[in-house]
PDB file of C-alpha atoms (C1' of nucleotides) in Angstrom:
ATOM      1  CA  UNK A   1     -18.640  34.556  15.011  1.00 42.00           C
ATOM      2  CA  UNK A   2     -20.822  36.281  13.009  1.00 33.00           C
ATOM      3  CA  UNK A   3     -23.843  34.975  15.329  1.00 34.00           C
ATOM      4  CA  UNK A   4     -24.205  38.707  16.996  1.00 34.00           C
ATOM      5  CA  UNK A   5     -24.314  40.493  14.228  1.00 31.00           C
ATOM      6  CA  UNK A   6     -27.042  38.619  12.912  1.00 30.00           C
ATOM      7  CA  UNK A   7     -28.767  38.821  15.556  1.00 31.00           C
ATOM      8  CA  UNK A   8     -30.194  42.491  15.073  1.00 30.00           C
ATOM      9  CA  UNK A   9     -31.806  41.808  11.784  1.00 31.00           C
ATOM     10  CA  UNK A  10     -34.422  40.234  14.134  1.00 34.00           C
ATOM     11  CA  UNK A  11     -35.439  43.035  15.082  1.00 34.00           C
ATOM     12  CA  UNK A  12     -36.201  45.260  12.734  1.00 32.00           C
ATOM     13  CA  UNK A  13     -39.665  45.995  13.742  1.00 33.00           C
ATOM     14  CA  UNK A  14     -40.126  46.256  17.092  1.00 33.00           C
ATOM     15  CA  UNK A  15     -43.597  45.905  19.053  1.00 33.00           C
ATOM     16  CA  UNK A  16     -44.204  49.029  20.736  1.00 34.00           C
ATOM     17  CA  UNK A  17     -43.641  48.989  24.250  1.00 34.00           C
ATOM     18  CA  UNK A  18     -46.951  47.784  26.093  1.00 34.00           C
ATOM     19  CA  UNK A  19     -48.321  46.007  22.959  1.00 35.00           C
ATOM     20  CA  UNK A  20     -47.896  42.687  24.777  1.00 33.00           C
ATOM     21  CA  UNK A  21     -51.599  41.748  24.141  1.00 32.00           C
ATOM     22  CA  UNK A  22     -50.886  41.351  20.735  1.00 33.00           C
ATOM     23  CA  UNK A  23     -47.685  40.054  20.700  1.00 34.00           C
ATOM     24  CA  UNK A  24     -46.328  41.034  17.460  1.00 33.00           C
ATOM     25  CA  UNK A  25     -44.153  38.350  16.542  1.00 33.00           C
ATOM     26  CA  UNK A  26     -41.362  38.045  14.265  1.00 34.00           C
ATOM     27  CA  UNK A  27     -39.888  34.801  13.015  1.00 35.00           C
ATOM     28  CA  UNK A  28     -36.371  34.734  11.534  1.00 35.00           C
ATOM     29  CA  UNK A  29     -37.199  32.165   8.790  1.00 35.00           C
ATOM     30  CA  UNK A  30     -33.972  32.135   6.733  1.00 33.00           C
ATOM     31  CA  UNK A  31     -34.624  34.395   4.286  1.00 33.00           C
ATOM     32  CA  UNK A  32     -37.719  32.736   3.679  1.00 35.00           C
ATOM     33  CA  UNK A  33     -40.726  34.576   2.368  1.00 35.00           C
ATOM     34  CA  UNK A  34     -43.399  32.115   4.307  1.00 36.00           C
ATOM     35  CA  UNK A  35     -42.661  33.380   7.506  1.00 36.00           C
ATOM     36  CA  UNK A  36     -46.040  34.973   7.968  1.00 37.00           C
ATOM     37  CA  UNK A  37     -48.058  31.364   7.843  1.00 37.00           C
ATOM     38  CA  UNK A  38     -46.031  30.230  10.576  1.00 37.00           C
ATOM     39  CA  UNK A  39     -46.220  33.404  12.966  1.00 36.00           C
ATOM     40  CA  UNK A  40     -49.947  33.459  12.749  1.00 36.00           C
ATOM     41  CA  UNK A  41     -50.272  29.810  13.819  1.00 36.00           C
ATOM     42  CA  UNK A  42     -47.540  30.009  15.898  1.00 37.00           C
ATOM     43  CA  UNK A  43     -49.358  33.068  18.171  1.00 36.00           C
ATOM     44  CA  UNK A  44     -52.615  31.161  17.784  1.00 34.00           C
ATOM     45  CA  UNK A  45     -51.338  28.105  19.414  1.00 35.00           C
ATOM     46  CA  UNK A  46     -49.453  30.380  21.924  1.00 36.00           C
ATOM     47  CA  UNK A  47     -51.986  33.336  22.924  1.00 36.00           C
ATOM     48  CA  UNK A  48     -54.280  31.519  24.941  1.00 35.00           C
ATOM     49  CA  UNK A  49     -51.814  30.458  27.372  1.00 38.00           C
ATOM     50  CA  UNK A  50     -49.061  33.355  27.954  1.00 39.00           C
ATOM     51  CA  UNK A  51     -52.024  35.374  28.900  1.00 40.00           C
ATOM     52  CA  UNK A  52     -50.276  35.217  32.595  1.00 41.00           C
ATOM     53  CA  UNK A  53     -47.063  35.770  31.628  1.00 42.00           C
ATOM     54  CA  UNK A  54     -48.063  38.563  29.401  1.00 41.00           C
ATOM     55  CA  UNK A  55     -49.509  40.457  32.454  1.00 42.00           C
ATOM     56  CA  UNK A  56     -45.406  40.321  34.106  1.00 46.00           C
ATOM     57  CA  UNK A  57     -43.520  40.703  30.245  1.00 49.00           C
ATOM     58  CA  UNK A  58     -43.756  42.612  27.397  1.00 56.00           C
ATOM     59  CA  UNK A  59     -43.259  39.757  25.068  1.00 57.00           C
ATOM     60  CA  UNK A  60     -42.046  41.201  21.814  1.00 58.00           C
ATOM     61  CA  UNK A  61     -40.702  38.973  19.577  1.00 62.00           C
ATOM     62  CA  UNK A  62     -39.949  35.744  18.830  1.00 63.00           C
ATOM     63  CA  UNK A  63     -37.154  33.681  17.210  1.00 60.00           C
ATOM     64  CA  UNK A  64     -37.322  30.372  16.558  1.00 54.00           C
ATOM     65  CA  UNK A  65     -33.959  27.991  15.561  1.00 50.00           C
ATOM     66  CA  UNK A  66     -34.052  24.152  14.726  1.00 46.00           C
ATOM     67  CA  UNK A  67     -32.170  22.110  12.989  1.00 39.00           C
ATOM     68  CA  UNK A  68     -33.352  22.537  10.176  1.00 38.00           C
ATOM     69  CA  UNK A  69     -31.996  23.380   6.495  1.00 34.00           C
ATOM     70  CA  UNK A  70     -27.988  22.623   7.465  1.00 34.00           C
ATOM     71  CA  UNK A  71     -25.844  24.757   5.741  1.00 34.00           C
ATOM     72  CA  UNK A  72     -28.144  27.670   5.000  1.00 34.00           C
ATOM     73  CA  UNK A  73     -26.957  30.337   6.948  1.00 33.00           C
ATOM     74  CA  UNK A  74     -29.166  30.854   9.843  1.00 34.00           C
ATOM     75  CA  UNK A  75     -30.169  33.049  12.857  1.00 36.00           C
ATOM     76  CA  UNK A  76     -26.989  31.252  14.746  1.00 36.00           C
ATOM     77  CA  UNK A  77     -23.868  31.173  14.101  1.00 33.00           C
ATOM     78  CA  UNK A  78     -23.267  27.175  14.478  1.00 34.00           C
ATOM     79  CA  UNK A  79     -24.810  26.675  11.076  1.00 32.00           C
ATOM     80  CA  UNK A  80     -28.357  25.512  12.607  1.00 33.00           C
ATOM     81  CA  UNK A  81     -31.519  26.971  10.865  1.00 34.00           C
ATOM     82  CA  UNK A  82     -33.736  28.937  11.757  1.00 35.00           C
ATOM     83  CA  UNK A  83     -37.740  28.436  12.491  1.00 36.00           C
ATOM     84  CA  UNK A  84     -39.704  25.368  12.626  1.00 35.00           C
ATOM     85  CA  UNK A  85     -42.993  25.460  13.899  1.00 33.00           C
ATOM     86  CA  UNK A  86     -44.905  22.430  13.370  1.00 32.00           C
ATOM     87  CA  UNK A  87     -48.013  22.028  11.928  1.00 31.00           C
ATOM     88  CA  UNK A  88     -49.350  19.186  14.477  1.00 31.00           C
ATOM     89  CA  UNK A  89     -48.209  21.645  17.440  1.00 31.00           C
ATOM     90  CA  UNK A  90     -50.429  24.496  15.939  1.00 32.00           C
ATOM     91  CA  UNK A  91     -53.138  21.327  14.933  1.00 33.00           C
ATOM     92  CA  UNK A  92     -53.174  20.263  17.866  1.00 32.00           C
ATOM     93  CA  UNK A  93     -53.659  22.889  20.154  1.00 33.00           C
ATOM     94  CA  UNK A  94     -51.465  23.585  22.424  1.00 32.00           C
ATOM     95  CA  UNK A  95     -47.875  23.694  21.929  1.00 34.00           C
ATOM     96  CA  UNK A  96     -44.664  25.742  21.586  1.00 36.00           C
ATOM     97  CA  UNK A  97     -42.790  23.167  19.236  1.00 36.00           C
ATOM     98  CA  UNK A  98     -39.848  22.898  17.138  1.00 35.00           C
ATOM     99  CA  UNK A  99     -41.064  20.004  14.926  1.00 34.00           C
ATOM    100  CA  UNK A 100     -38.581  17.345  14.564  1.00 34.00           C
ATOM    101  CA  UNK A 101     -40.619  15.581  11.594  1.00 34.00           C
ATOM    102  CA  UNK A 102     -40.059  18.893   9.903  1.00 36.00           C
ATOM    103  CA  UNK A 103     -36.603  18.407   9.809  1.00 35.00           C
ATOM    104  CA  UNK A 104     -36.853  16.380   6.489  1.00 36.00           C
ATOM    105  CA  UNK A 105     -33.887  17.826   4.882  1.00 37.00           C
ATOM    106  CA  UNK A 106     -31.866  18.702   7.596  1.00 37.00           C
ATOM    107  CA  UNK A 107     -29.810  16.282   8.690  1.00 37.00           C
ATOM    108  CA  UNK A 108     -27.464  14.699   6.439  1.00 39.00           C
ATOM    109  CA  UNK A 109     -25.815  17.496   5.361  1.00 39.00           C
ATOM    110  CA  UNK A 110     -24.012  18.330   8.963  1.00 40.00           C
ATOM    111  CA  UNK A 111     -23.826  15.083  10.544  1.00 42.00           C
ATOM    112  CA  UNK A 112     -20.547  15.605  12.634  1.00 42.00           C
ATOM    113  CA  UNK A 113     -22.605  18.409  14.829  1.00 43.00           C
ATOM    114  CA  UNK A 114     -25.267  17.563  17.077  1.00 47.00           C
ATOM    115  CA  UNK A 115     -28.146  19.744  16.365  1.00 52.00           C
ATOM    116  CA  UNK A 116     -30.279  20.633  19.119  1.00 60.00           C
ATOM    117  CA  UNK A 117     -33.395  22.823  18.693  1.00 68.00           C
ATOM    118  CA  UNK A 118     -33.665  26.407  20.079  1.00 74.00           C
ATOM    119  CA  UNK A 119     -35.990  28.714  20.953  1.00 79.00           C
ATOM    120  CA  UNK A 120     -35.207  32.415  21.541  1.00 78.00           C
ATOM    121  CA  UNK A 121     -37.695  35.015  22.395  1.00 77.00           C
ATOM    122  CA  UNK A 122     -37.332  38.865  23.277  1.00 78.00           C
ATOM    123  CA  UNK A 123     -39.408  40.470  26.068  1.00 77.00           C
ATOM    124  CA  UNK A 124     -39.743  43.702  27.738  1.00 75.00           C
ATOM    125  CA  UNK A 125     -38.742  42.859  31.367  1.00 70.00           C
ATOM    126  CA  UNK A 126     -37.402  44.364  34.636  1.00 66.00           C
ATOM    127  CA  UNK A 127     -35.880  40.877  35.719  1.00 67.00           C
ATOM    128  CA  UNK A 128     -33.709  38.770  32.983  1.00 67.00           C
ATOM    129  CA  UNK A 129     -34.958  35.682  34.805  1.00 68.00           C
ATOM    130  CA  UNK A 130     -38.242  34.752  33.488  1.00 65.00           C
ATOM    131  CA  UNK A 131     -40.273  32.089  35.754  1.00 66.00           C
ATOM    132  CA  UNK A 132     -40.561  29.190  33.080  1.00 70.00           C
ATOM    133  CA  UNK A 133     -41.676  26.809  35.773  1.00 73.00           C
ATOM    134  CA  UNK A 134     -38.830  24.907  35.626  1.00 79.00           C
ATOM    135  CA  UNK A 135     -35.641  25.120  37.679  1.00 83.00           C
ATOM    136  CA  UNK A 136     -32.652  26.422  36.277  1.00 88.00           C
ATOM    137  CA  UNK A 137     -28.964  26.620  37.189  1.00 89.00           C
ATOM    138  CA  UNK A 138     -26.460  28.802  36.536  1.00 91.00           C
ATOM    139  CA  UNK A 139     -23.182  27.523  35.015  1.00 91.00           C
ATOM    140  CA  UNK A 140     -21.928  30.463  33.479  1.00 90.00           C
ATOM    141  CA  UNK A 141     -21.720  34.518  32.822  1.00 91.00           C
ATOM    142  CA  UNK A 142     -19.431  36.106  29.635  1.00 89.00           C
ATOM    143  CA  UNK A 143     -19.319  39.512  28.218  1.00 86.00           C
ATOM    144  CA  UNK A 144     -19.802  38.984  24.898  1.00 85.00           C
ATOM    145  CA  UNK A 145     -18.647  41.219  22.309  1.00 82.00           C
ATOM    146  CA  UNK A 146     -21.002  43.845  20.320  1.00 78.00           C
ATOM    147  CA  UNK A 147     -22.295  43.646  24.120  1.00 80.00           C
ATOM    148  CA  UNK A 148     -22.146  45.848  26.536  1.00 82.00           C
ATOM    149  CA  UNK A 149     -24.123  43.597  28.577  1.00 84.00           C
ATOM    150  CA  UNK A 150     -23.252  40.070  30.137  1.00 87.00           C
ATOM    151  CA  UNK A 151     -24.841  36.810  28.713  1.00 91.00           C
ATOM    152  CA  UNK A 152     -25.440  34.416  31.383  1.00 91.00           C
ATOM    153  CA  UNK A 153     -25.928  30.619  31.174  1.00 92.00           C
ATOM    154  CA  UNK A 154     -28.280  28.377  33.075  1.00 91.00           C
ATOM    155  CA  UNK A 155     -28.832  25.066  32.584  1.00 89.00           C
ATOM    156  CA  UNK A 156     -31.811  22.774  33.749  1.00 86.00           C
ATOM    157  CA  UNK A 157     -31.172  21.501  36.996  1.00 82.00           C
ATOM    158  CA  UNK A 158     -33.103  18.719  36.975  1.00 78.00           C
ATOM    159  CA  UNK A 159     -31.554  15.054  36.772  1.00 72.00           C
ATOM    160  CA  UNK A 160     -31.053  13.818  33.202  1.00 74.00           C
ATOM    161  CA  UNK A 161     -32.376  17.181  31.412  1.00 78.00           C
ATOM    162  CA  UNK A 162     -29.998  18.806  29.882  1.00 76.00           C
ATOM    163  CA  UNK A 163     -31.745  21.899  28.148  1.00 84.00           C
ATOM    164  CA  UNK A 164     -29.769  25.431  28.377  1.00 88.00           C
ATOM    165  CA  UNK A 165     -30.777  28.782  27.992  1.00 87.00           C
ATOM    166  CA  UNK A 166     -28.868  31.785  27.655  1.00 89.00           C
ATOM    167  CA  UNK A 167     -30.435  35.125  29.008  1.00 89.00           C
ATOM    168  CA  UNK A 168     -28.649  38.811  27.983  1.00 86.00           C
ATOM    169  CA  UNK A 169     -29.986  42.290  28.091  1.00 84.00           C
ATOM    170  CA  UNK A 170     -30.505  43.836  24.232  1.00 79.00           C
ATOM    171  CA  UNK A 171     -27.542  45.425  23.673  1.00 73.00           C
ATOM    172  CA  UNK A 172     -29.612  48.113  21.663  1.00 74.00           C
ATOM    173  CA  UNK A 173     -32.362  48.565  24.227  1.00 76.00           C
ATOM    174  CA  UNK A 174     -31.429  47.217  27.728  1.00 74.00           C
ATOM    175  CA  UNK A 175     -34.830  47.461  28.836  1.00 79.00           C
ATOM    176  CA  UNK A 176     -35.423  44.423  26.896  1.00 81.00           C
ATOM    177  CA  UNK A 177     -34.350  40.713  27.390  1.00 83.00           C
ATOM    178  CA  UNK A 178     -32.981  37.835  25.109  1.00 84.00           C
ATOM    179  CA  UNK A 179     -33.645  34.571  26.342  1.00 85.00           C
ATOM    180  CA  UNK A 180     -32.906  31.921  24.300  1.00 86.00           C
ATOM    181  CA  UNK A 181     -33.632  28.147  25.458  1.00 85.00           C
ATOM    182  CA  UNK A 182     -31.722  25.431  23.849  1.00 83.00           C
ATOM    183  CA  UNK A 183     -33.076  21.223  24.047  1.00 80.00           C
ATOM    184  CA  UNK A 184     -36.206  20.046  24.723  1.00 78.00           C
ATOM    185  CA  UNK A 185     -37.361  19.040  28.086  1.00 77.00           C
ATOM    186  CA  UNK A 186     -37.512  15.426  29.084  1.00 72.00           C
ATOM    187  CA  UNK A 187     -39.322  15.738  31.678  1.00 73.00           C
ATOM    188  CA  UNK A 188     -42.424  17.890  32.366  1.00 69.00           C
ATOM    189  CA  UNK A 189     -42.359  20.933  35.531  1.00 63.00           C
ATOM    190  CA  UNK A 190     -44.850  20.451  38.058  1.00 48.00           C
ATOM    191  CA  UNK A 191     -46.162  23.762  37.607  1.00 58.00           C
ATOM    192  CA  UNK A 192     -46.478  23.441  33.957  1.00 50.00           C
ATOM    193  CA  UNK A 193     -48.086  20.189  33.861  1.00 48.00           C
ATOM    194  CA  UNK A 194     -51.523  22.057  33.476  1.00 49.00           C
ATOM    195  CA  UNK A 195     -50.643  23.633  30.240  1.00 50.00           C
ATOM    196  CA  UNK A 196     -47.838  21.250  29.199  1.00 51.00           C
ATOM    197  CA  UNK A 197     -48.563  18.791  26.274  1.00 54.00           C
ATOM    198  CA  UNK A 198     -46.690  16.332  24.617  1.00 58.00           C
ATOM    199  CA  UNK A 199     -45.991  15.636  21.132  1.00 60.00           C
ATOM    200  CA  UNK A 200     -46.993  12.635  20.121  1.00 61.00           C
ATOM    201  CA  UNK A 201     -44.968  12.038  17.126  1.00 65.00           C
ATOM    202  CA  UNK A 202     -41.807  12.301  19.547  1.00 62.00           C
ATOM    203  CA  UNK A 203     -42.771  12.098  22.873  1.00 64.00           C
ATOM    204  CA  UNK A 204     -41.478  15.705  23.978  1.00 61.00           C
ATOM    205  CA  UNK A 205     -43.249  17.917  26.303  1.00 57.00           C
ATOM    206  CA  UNK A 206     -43.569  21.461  25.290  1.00 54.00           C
ATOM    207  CA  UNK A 207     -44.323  24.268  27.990  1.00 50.00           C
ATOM    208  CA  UNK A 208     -47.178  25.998  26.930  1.00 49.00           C
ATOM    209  CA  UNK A 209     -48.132  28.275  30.670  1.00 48.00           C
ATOM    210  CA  UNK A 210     -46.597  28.491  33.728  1.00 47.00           C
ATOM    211  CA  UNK A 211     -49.206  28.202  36.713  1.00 49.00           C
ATOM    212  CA  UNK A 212     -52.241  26.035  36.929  1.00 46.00           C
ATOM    213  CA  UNK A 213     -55.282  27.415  36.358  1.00 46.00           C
ATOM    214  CA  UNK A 214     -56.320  28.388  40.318  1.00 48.00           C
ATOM    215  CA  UNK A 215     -53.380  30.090  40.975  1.00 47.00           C
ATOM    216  CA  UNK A 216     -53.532  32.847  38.335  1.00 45.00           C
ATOM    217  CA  UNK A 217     -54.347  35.822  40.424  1.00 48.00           C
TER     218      UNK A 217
ATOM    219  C1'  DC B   1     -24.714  21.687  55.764  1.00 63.04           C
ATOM    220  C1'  DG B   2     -26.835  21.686  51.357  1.00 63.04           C
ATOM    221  C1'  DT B   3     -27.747  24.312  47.391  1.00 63.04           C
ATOM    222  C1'  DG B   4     -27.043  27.787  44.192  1.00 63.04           C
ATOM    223  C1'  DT B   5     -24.022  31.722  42.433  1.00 63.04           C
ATOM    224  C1'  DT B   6     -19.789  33.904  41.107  1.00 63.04           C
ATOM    225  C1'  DT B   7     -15.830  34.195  38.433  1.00 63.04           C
ATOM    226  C1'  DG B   8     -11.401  33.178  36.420  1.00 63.04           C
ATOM    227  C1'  DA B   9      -9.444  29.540  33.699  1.00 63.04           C
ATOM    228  C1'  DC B  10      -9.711  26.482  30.130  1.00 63.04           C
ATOM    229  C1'  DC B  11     -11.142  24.556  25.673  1.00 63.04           C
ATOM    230  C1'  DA B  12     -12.868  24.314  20.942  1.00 63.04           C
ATOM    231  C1'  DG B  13     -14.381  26.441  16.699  1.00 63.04           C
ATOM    232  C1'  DC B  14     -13.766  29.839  13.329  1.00 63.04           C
ATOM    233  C1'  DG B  15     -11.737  33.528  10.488  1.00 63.04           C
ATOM    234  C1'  DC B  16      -7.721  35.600   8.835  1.00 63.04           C
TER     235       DC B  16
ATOM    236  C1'  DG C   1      -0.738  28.616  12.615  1.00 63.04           C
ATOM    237  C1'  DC C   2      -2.445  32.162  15.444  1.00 63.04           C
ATOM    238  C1'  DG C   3      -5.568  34.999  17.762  1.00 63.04           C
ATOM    239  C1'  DC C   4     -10.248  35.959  18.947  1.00 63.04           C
ATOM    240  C1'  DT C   5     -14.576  34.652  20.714  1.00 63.04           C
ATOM    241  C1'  DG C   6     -18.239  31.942  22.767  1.00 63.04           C
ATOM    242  C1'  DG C   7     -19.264  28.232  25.803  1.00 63.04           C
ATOM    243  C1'  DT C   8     -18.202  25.329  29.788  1.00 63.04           C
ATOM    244  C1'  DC C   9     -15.866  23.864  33.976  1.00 63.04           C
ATOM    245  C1'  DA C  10     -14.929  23.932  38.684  1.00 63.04           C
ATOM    246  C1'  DA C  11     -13.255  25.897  43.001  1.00 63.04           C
ATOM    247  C1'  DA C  12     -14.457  29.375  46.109  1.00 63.04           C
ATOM    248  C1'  DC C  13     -17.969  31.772  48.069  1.00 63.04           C
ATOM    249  C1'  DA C  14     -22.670  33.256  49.838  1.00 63.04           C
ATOM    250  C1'  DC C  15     -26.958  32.299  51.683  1.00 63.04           C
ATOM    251  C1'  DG C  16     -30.891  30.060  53.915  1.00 63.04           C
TER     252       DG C  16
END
DNA sequence: CGTGTTTGACCAGCGC
DNA sequence: GCGCTGGTCAAACACG
């Protein structure tokens, strides 16, 4: 797959280590030039709320995936394209989204392949196991090649949700993790509920924090 | 005993 | 068609 060697070109400009506070972010956006309009709104919509998680992880960089764009070649190797943020999430407030209504031009082109939307993020973490707030399972662990490090798989444990995430160590600087989340929850955590909102155009919930608001400290 | 993790086997997709 | 690779399954195991 050519999936791992794409991969790096992520990551070309690294935030410097303890630069969490402003969160340099980097969106993969195809090749696309706009990428700047969507990282700005994107870390506008997101500050306010990883303050708390900032304080555990380094968060670096992130890389969005949708399906989006079939066919153009894209951070992944499954043909699904990268970035979507929408423009109601950042509108609206709150929300980490991948924006289905974005996905105008998407779908016809691969229709054989479910597309499901991902989100993949680097941070600057002791532990590869970030606390999300929800509860995750793990199916799965593979060396993967252009690795040195294992990729392990967890799945959402609860009933009827099936989103995934894979978590790996950066094979260029192991001091740094990969997560990358994959679906949309159907359901919302109880301790996300405070910062959680929910899309109105499709009825998802998007994590946006991770602890209510009294139990920060 | 229930729940979650580990780990080898298996399967499917892709490139050659 | 074959081999490689990533992703998933499921039985065995560990732990509270």
């Amino acid at each position: 797959m050519a999936a791992v060697g794409a991969l790096p070109v992520l990551y070309h400009h690294p935030a410097p280590a303890g630069d969490a506070a402003s969160m340099s972010s980097y969106f993969s956006h195809g090749g696309s030039s706009t990428t700047s309009s969507s990282a700005s709104s994107f870390s506008a919509a997101l500050a306010p709320t990883t303050t708390a998680l900032a304080e555990q992880f380094d968060i670096s960089e992130f890389l969005f995936d949708d399906a989006r764009a079939a066919g153009a070649p894209g951070v992944f190797a499954d043909g699904a394209a990268p970035v979507v943020v929408s423009d109601a999430a950042a509108a609206g407030g709150g929300a980490i989204s991948a924006a289905a209504g974005s996905a105008a031009a998407a779908a016809e082109a691969v229709p054989e392949r479910p597309r499901t939307e991902r989100i993949a993020f680097r941070t600057r973490s002791e532990i590869e196991i970030l606390d999300d707030g929800y509860k995750w399972r793990k199916y799965g662990k593979k060396s993967v090649k252009n690795s040195p490090n294992p990729r392990n798989y967890y799945r959402c444990s609860t009933e009827g949700c099936n989103v995934k995430k894979r978590v790996e160590r950066d094979k260029d600087d192991p001091s740094y993790v990969v997560t990358t989340y994959e679906g949309t929850h159907n359901h919302v955590s109880p301790s996300t509920v405070y910062y959680a909102s929910q899309d109105a155009a499709s009825g998802r919930f998007f994590v946006a924090g991770t602890q209510p608001p009294g139990s920060l400290n």
